[in-house]
GROMACS .gro file of C-alpha atoms in nm:
model
  311
    1UNK     CA    1  10.102  16.800   5.221
    2UNK     CA    2  10.407  16.990   5.340
    3UNK     CA    3  10.477  17.013   5.710
    4UNK     CA    4  10.680  17.302   5.845
    5UNK     CA    5  10.918  17.194   6.117
    6UNK     CA    6  10.921  17.394   6.436
    7UNK     CA    7  11.220  17.325   6.655
    8UNK     CA    8  11.459  17.545   6.850
    9UNK     CA    9  11.233  17.851   6.832
   10UNK     CA   10  11.122  17.941   7.181
   11UNK     CA   11  11.087  18.194   7.455
   12UNK     CA   12  11.114  18.126   7.827
   13UNK     CA   13  10.736  18.083   7.843
   14UNK     CA   14  10.564  17.827   7.627
   15UNK     CA   15  10.892  17.666   7.526
   16UNK     CA   16  10.763  17.317   7.459
   17UNK     CA   17  10.459  17.439   7.268
   18UNK     CA   18  10.671  17.661   7.045
   19UNK     CA   19  10.908  17.377   6.971
   20UNK     CA   20  10.637  17.135   6.869
   21UNK     CA   21  10.478  17.321   6.582
   22UNK     CA   22  10.270  17.598   6.437
   23UNK     CA   23   9.966  17.704   6.631
   24UNK     CA   24   9.748  17.606   6.338
   25UNK     CA   25   9.771  17.471   5.985
   26UNK     CA   26   9.751  17.714   5.698
   27UNK     CA   27   9.592  17.634   5.366
   28UNK     CA   28   9.809  17.748   5.080
   29UNK     CA   29   9.804  17.715   4.705
   30UNK     CA   30   9.783  17.337   4.666
   31UNK     CA   31   9.950  17.163   4.962
   32UNK     CA   32   9.861  17.236   5.321
   33UNK     CA   33  10.125  17.364   5.560
   34UNK     CA   34  10.039  17.189   5.883
   35UNK     CA   35  10.175  17.173   6.232
   36UNK     CA   36  10.491  16.978   6.299
   37UNK     CA   37  10.307  16.775   6.560
   38UNK     CA   38  10.064  16.657   6.293
   39UNK     CA   39  10.348  16.497   6.099
   40UNK     CA   40  10.521  16.339   6.397
   41UNK     CA   41  10.339  16.058   6.579
   42UNK     CA   42  10.393  16.211   6.922
   43UNK     CA   43  10.616  16.452   7.107
   44UNK     CA   44  10.482  16.412   7.458
   45UNK     CA   45  10.368  16.080   7.604
   46UNK     CA   46  10.094  16.109   7.866
   47UNK     CA   47  10.035  15.892   8.055
   48UNK     CA   48  10.366  15.710   8.063
   49UNK     CA   49  10.390  15.409   7.836
   50UNK     CA   50  10.497  15.063   7.938
   51UNK     CA   51  10.849  15.137   7.809
   52UNK     CA   52  10.909  15.435   8.036
   53UNK     CA   53  10.753  15.254   8.330
   54UNK     CA   54  10.986  14.961   8.267
   55UNK     CA   55  11.313  15.154   8.234
   56UNK     CA   56  11.243  15.432   8.488
   57UNK     CA   57  10.966  15.322   8.727
   58UNK     CA   58  11.097  15.544   9.008
   59UNK     CA   59  11.178  15.851   8.801
   60UNK     CA   60  11.207  16.176   8.993
   61UNK     CA   61  11.021  16.394   8.743
   62UNK     CA   62  10.865  16.399   8.398
   63UNK     CA   63  11.044  16.535   8.092
   64UNK     CA   64  10.899  16.642   7.760
   65UNK     CA   65  11.095  16.490   7.472
   66UNK     CA   66  11.096  16.726   7.173
   67UNK     CA   67  11.082  16.521   6.854
   68UNK     CA   68  11.083  16.709   6.524
   69UNK     CA   69  11.203  16.440   6.285
   70UNK     CA   70  10.962  16.345   6.009
   71UNK     CA   71  11.084  15.993   5.939
   72UNK     CA   72  11.364  15.765   6.057
   73UNK     CA   73  11.477  15.457   5.865
   74UNK     CA   74  11.531  15.104   5.989
   75UNK     CA   75  11.891  15.001   6.040
   76UNK     CA   76  12.166  14.945   6.296
   77UNK     CA   77  12.313  15.296   6.308
   78UNK     CA   78  12.033  15.546   6.268
   79UNK     CA   79  12.085  15.901   6.394
   80UNK     CA   80  11.810  16.068   6.594
   81UNK     CA   81  11.816  16.413   6.754
   82UNK     CA   82  11.582  16.544   7.022
   83UNK     CA   83  11.542  16.815   7.282
   84UNK     CA   84  11.444  16.790   7.648
   85UNK     CA   85  11.225  17.023   7.852
   86UNK     CA   86  11.169  16.991   8.226
   87UNK     CA   87  10.842  17.010   8.420
   88UNK     CA   88  10.899  17.381   8.483
   89UNK     CA   89  10.912  17.437   8.104
   90UNK     CA   90  11.285  17.511   8.097
   91UNK     CA   91  11.539  17.343   7.869
   92UNK     CA   92  11.733  17.049   8.008
   93UNK     CA   93  12.082  17.099   7.865
   94UNK     CA   94  12.413  16.924   7.911
   95UNK     CA   95  12.266  16.629   8.101
   96UNK     CA   96  12.385  16.270   8.085
   97UNK     CA   97  12.099  16.097   7.908
   98UNK     CA   98  12.037  15.731   7.835
   99UNK     CA   99  11.793  15.618   7.569
  100UNK     CA  100  11.586  15.302   7.529
  101UNK     CA  101  11.364  15.195   7.240
  102UNK     CA  102  11.082  14.944   7.227
  103UNK     CA  103  10.894  14.782   6.942
  104UNK     CA  104  10.555  14.838   6.779
  105UNK     CA  105  10.408  14.540   6.961
  106UNK     CA  106  10.571  14.607   7.297
  107UNK     CA  107  10.835  14.336   7.259
  108UNK     CA  108  11.211  14.362   7.302
  109UNK     CA  109  11.356  14.667   7.476
  110UNK     CA  110  11.689  14.794   7.344
  111UNK     CA  111  11.924  15.009   7.548
  112UNK     CA  112  12.052  15.191   7.727
  113UNK     CA  113  12.237  15.395   7.466
  114UNK     CA  114  12.410  15.716   7.573
  115UNK     CA  115  12.302  16.034   7.393
  116UNK     CA  116  12.551  16.316   7.342
  117UNK     CA  117  12.454  16.679   7.396
  118UNK     CA  118  12.524  16.941   7.131
  119UNK     CA  119  12.492  17.311   7.196
  120UNK     CA  120  12.310  17.510   6.929
  121UNK     CA  121  12.437  17.868   6.889
  122UNK     CA  122  12.189  18.138   6.991
  123UNK     CA  123  11.927  17.884   7.096
  124UNK     CA  124  11.820  17.785   7.449
  125UNK     CA  125  11.742  17.419   7.394
  126UNK     CA  126  12.037  17.240   7.239
  127UNK     CA  127  12.009  16.889   7.102
  128UNK     CA  128  12.074  16.537   7.221
  129UNK     CA  129  12.201  16.306   6.946
  130UNK     CA  130  12.188  15.928   6.969
  131UNK     CA  131  12.261  15.638   6.735
  132UNK     CA  132  11.985  15.380   6.751
  133UNK     CA  133  11.935  15.021   6.641
  134UNK     CA  134  11.598  15.014   6.469
  135UNK     CA  135  11.540  14.669   6.316
  136UNK     CA  136  11.168  14.699   6.245
  137UNK     CA  137  10.936  14.965   6.106
  138UNK     CA  138  10.637  15.115   6.276
  139UNK     CA  139  10.561  15.347   6.562
  140UNK     CA  140  10.856  15.290   6.794
  141UNK     CA  141  10.848  15.415   7.155
  142UNK     CA  142  11.163  15.585   7.282
  143UNK     CA  143  11.240  15.675   7.643
  144UNK     CA  144  11.507  15.919   7.760
  145UNK     CA  145  11.624  15.919   8.122
  146UNK     CA  146  11.879  16.147   8.290
  147UNK     CA  147  12.125  16.032   8.554
  148UNK     CA  148  11.926  16.217   8.821
  149UNK     CA  149  11.622  16.007   8.741
  150UNK     CA  150  11.408  16.238   8.529
  151UNK     CA  151  11.245  16.067   8.233
  152UNK     CA  152  11.029  16.127   7.931
  153UNK     CA  153  10.934  15.965   7.606
  154UNK     CA  154  10.827  16.008   7.247
  155UNK     CA  155  10.755  15.781   6.954
  156UNK     CA  156  10.952  15.755   6.632
  157UNK     CA  157  10.802  15.707   6.289
  158UNK     CA  158  11.031  15.435   6.153
  159UNK     CA  159  11.008  15.311   5.794
  160UNK     CA  160  11.178  15.049   5.581
  161UNK     CA  161  11.375  15.210   5.298
  162UNK     CA  162  11.150  15.025   5.051
  163UNK     CA  163  10.835  15.188   5.189
  164UNK     CA  164  10.973  15.520   5.315
  165UNK     CA  165  10.773  15.835   5.243
  166UNK     CA  166  11.088  16.038   5.173
  167UNK     CA  167  11.342  15.908   4.921
  168UNK     CA  168  11.596  15.684   5.102
  169UNK     CA  169  11.962  15.610   5.037
  170UNK     CA  170  11.999  15.402   4.723
  171UNK     CA  171  11.709  15.567   4.542
  172UNK     CA  172  11.775  15.763   4.222
  173UNK     CA  173  11.778  16.137   4.281
  174UNK     CA  174  11.502  16.322   4.096
  175UNK     CA  175  11.655  16.527   3.817
  176UNK     CA  176  11.490  16.867   3.837
  177UNK     CA  177  11.598  17.221   3.756
  178UNK     CA  178  11.669  17.459   4.043
  179UNK     CA  179  11.708  17.838   4.020
  180UNK     CA  180  12.039  18.009   3.951
  181UNK     CA  181  12.127  18.379   3.922
  182UNK     CA  182  12.089  18.346   3.544
  183UNK     CA  183  11.751  18.171   3.556
  184UNK     CA  184  11.519  18.214   3.855
  185UNK     CA  185  11.269  17.967   3.708
  186UNK     CA  186  10.982  18.176   3.835
  187UNK     CA  187  11.108  18.202   4.192
  188UNK     CA  188  11.053  18.546   4.341
  189UNK     CA  189  11.379  18.519   4.533
  190UNK     CA  190  11.682  18.304   4.469
  191UNK     CA  191  11.751  18.267   4.840
  192UNK     CA  192  11.569  18.408   5.144
  193UNK     CA  193  11.879  18.404   5.365
  194UNK     CA  194  12.008  18.756   5.434
  195UNK     CA  195  12.252  18.795   5.270
  196UNK     CA  196  12.171  18.522   5.017
  197UNK     CA  197  12.383  18.208   5.027
  198UNK     CA  198  12.619  18.121   4.743
  199UNK     CA  199  12.491  17.768   4.679
  200UNK     CA  200  12.308  17.854   4.357
  201UNK     CA  201  12.595  17.841   4.109
  202UNK     CA  202  12.456  17.543   3.920
  203UNK     CA  203  12.113  17.396   3.863
  204UNK     CA  204  12.059  17.056   4.022
  205UNK     CA  205  11.966  16.890   3.693
  206UNK     CA  206  12.284  17.014   3.524
  207UNK     CA  207  12.502  16.883   3.807
  208UNK     CA  208  12.335  16.541   3.809
  209UNK     CA  209  12.340  16.508   3.430
  210UNK     CA  210  12.713  16.588   3.437
  211UNK     CA  211  12.773  16.306   3.685
  212UNK     CA  212  12.881  16.540   3.964
  213UNK     CA  213  12.825  16.455   4.332
  214UNK     CA  214  12.581  16.692   4.500
  215UNK     CA  215  12.492  16.811   4.848
  216UNK     CA  216  12.133  16.934   4.818
  217UNK     CA  217  11.976  17.152   5.087
  218UNK     CA  218  11.601  17.218   5.077
  219UNK     CA  219  11.513  17.484   5.334
  220UNK     CA  220  11.355  17.827   5.355
  221UNK     CA  221  11.531  18.067   5.592
  222UNK     CA  222  11.284  18.348   5.523
  223UNK     CA  223  10.954  18.162   5.557
  224UNK     CA  224  11.021  17.876   5.798
  225UNK     CA  225  10.890  18.092   6.088
  226UNK     CA  226  11.147  17.934   6.320
  227UNK     CA  227  11.519  17.958   6.383
  228UNK     CA  228  11.606  17.620   6.232
  229UNK     CA  229  11.587  17.686   5.857
  230UNK     CA  230  11.814  17.989   5.870
  231UNK     CA  231  12.082  17.799   6.063
  232UNK     CA  232  12.048  17.502   5.828
  233UNK     CA  233  12.148  17.706   5.524
  234UNK     CA  234  12.413  17.900   5.716
  235UNK     CA  235  12.569  17.585   5.860
  236UNK     CA  236  12.573  17.408   5.524
  237UNK     CA  237  12.720  17.711   5.351
  238UNK     CA  238  12.993  17.728   5.614
  239UNK     CA  239  13.088  17.367   5.552
  240UNK     CA  240  13.086  17.427   5.175
  241UNK     CA  241  13.312  17.730   5.215
  242UNK     CA  242  13.558  17.529   5.426
  243UNK     CA  243  13.605  17.261   5.162
  244UNK     CA  244  13.900  17.268   4.918
  245UNK     CA  245  13.840  17.475   4.607
  246UNK     CA  246  13.897  17.169   4.388
  247UNK     CA  247  13.634  16.958   4.567
  248UNK     CA  248  13.416  16.781   4.310
  249UNK     CA  249  13.097  16.826   4.515
  250UNK     CA  250  12.840  17.073   4.389
  251UNK     CA  251  12.647  17.237   4.674
  252UNK     CA  252  12.291  17.332   4.583
  253UNK     CA  253  12.030  17.511   4.792
  254UNK     CA  254  11.669  17.544   4.685
  255UNK     CA  255  11.392  17.734   4.858
  256UNK     CA  256  11.079  17.549   4.968
  257UNK     CA  257  10.845  17.813   4.826
  258UNK     CA  258  10.864  17.990   4.493
  259UNK     CA  259  10.695  18.298   4.638
  260UNK     CA  260  10.638  18.452   4.981
  261UNK     CA  261  10.554  18.125   5.152
  262UNK     CA  262  10.236  18.030   4.966
  263UNK     CA  263  10.334  17.814   4.667
  264UNK     CA  264  10.542  17.500   4.716
  265UNK     CA  265  10.825  17.501   4.463
  266UNK     CA  266  10.847  17.243   4.185
  267UNK     CA  267  11.175  17.087   4.312
  268UNK     CA  268  11.012  17.019   4.650
  269UNK     CA  269  10.723  16.846   4.476
  270UNK     CA  270  10.960  16.648   4.252
  271UNK     CA  271  11.147  16.525   4.559
  272UNK     CA  272  10.813  16.425   4.721
  273UNK     CA  273  10.885  16.610   5.042
  274UNK     CA  274  10.622  16.651   5.311
  275UNK     CA  275  10.840  16.839   5.559
  276UNK     CA  276  11.141  17.067   5.570
  277UNK     CA  277  11.429  17.127   5.609
  278UNK     CA  278  11.610  16.835   5.442
  279UNK     CA  279  11.967  16.770   5.325
  280UNK     CA  280  12.045  16.498   5.071
  281UNK     CA  281  12.379  16.365   4.954
  282UNK     CA  282  12.384  16.237   4.594
  283UNK     CA  283  12.674  16.043   4.447
  284UNK     CA  284  12.823  16.079   4.101
  285UNK     CA  285  12.607  15.784   3.995
  286UNK     CA  286  12.293  15.983   4.067
  287UNK     CA  287  12.197  15.770   4.366
  288UNK     CA  288  12.107  15.919   4.702
  289UNK     CA  289  12.382  15.829   4.951
  290UNK     CA  290  12.225  15.970   5.266
  291UNK     CA  291  11.975  16.216   5.409
  292UNK     CA  292  11.926  16.439   5.712
  293UNK     CA  293  11.606  16.606   5.826
  294UNK     CA  294  11.479  16.845   6.092
  295UNK     CA  295  11.724  16.906   6.376
  296UNK     CA  296  11.997  16.696   6.215
  297UNK     CA  297  12.030  16.962   5.946
  298UNK     CA  298  12.203  17.206   6.182
  299UNK     CA  299  12.469  16.965   6.312
  300UNK     CA  300  12.803  17.034   6.146
  301UNK     CA  301  12.961  16.694   6.212
  302UNK     CA  302  12.670  16.502   6.062
  303UNK     CA  303  12.653  16.726   5.755
  304UNK     CA  304  13.030  16.700   5.701
  305UNK     CA  305  13.013  16.323   5.736
  306UNK     CA  306  12.742  16.307   5.470
  307UNK     CA  307  12.954  16.522   5.239
  308UNK     CA  308  13.246  16.285   5.292
  309UNK     CA  309  13.025  15.995   5.178
  310UNK     CA  310  12.935  16.185   4.862
  311UNK     CA  311  13.287  16.294   4.766
   0.00000   0.00000   0.00000
């Protein structure tokens, strides 16, 4: 089952609803494209959980925490990005936000940790980015509170690398062919970005078999139905273009669908993805060095840092 991610696509009315997912799932050829909210444990917590009551019992107003990440891994320095929407359905941008996390059984509370705000070009919401300590897997509550006392919460799907749904760092990268201008491999379009990106010079399998480090982007600008997949490919291509010409990294983009949004492409199936967009870094040894999903895939600093790990 492939879940389309729906973040940063909104109008002034219905902002939170638009950010959370499709209005309904669509049955396609094989997998089902479902709502983003179906693949994320929660995006709005009502009524308030024990965590939010503990860290902000006298909060001035309720916030909706927009969570569009499919899966976060356990570890001491795990990146998480989220949006905030106020009770009047308007974006909360540029605020000073502190974050707390709980545990699956309601045990130790960790925090506060300060989240940094990142503006997203041509989008109203922006993103808050925080580095979390996540020592145990499960459904982890997270509370976000602004300095003026507004608070909201979500839950994170946290997995051990050994049991993660999506391939984690340290796993061997699946060796699969991806389309190039010389061989479309049955894809109707090489790239749905307009104009097409240039990250199709080499097939993924050829790069991996040659022992070359790879930055792999799996996203569909034309059929994502939101603003995030287009920016993902554009942002990644911009970072690729800024790198020295003699950089050893091969930058590969592959579309999610092999046709007009109905048939999930073979590389997506080979990489066992259930959501998009994703970015993976793969070292010269063929091992995955890191991964970014959902809103993290439009953050230049995080993408560049992953590329630095790969090089």
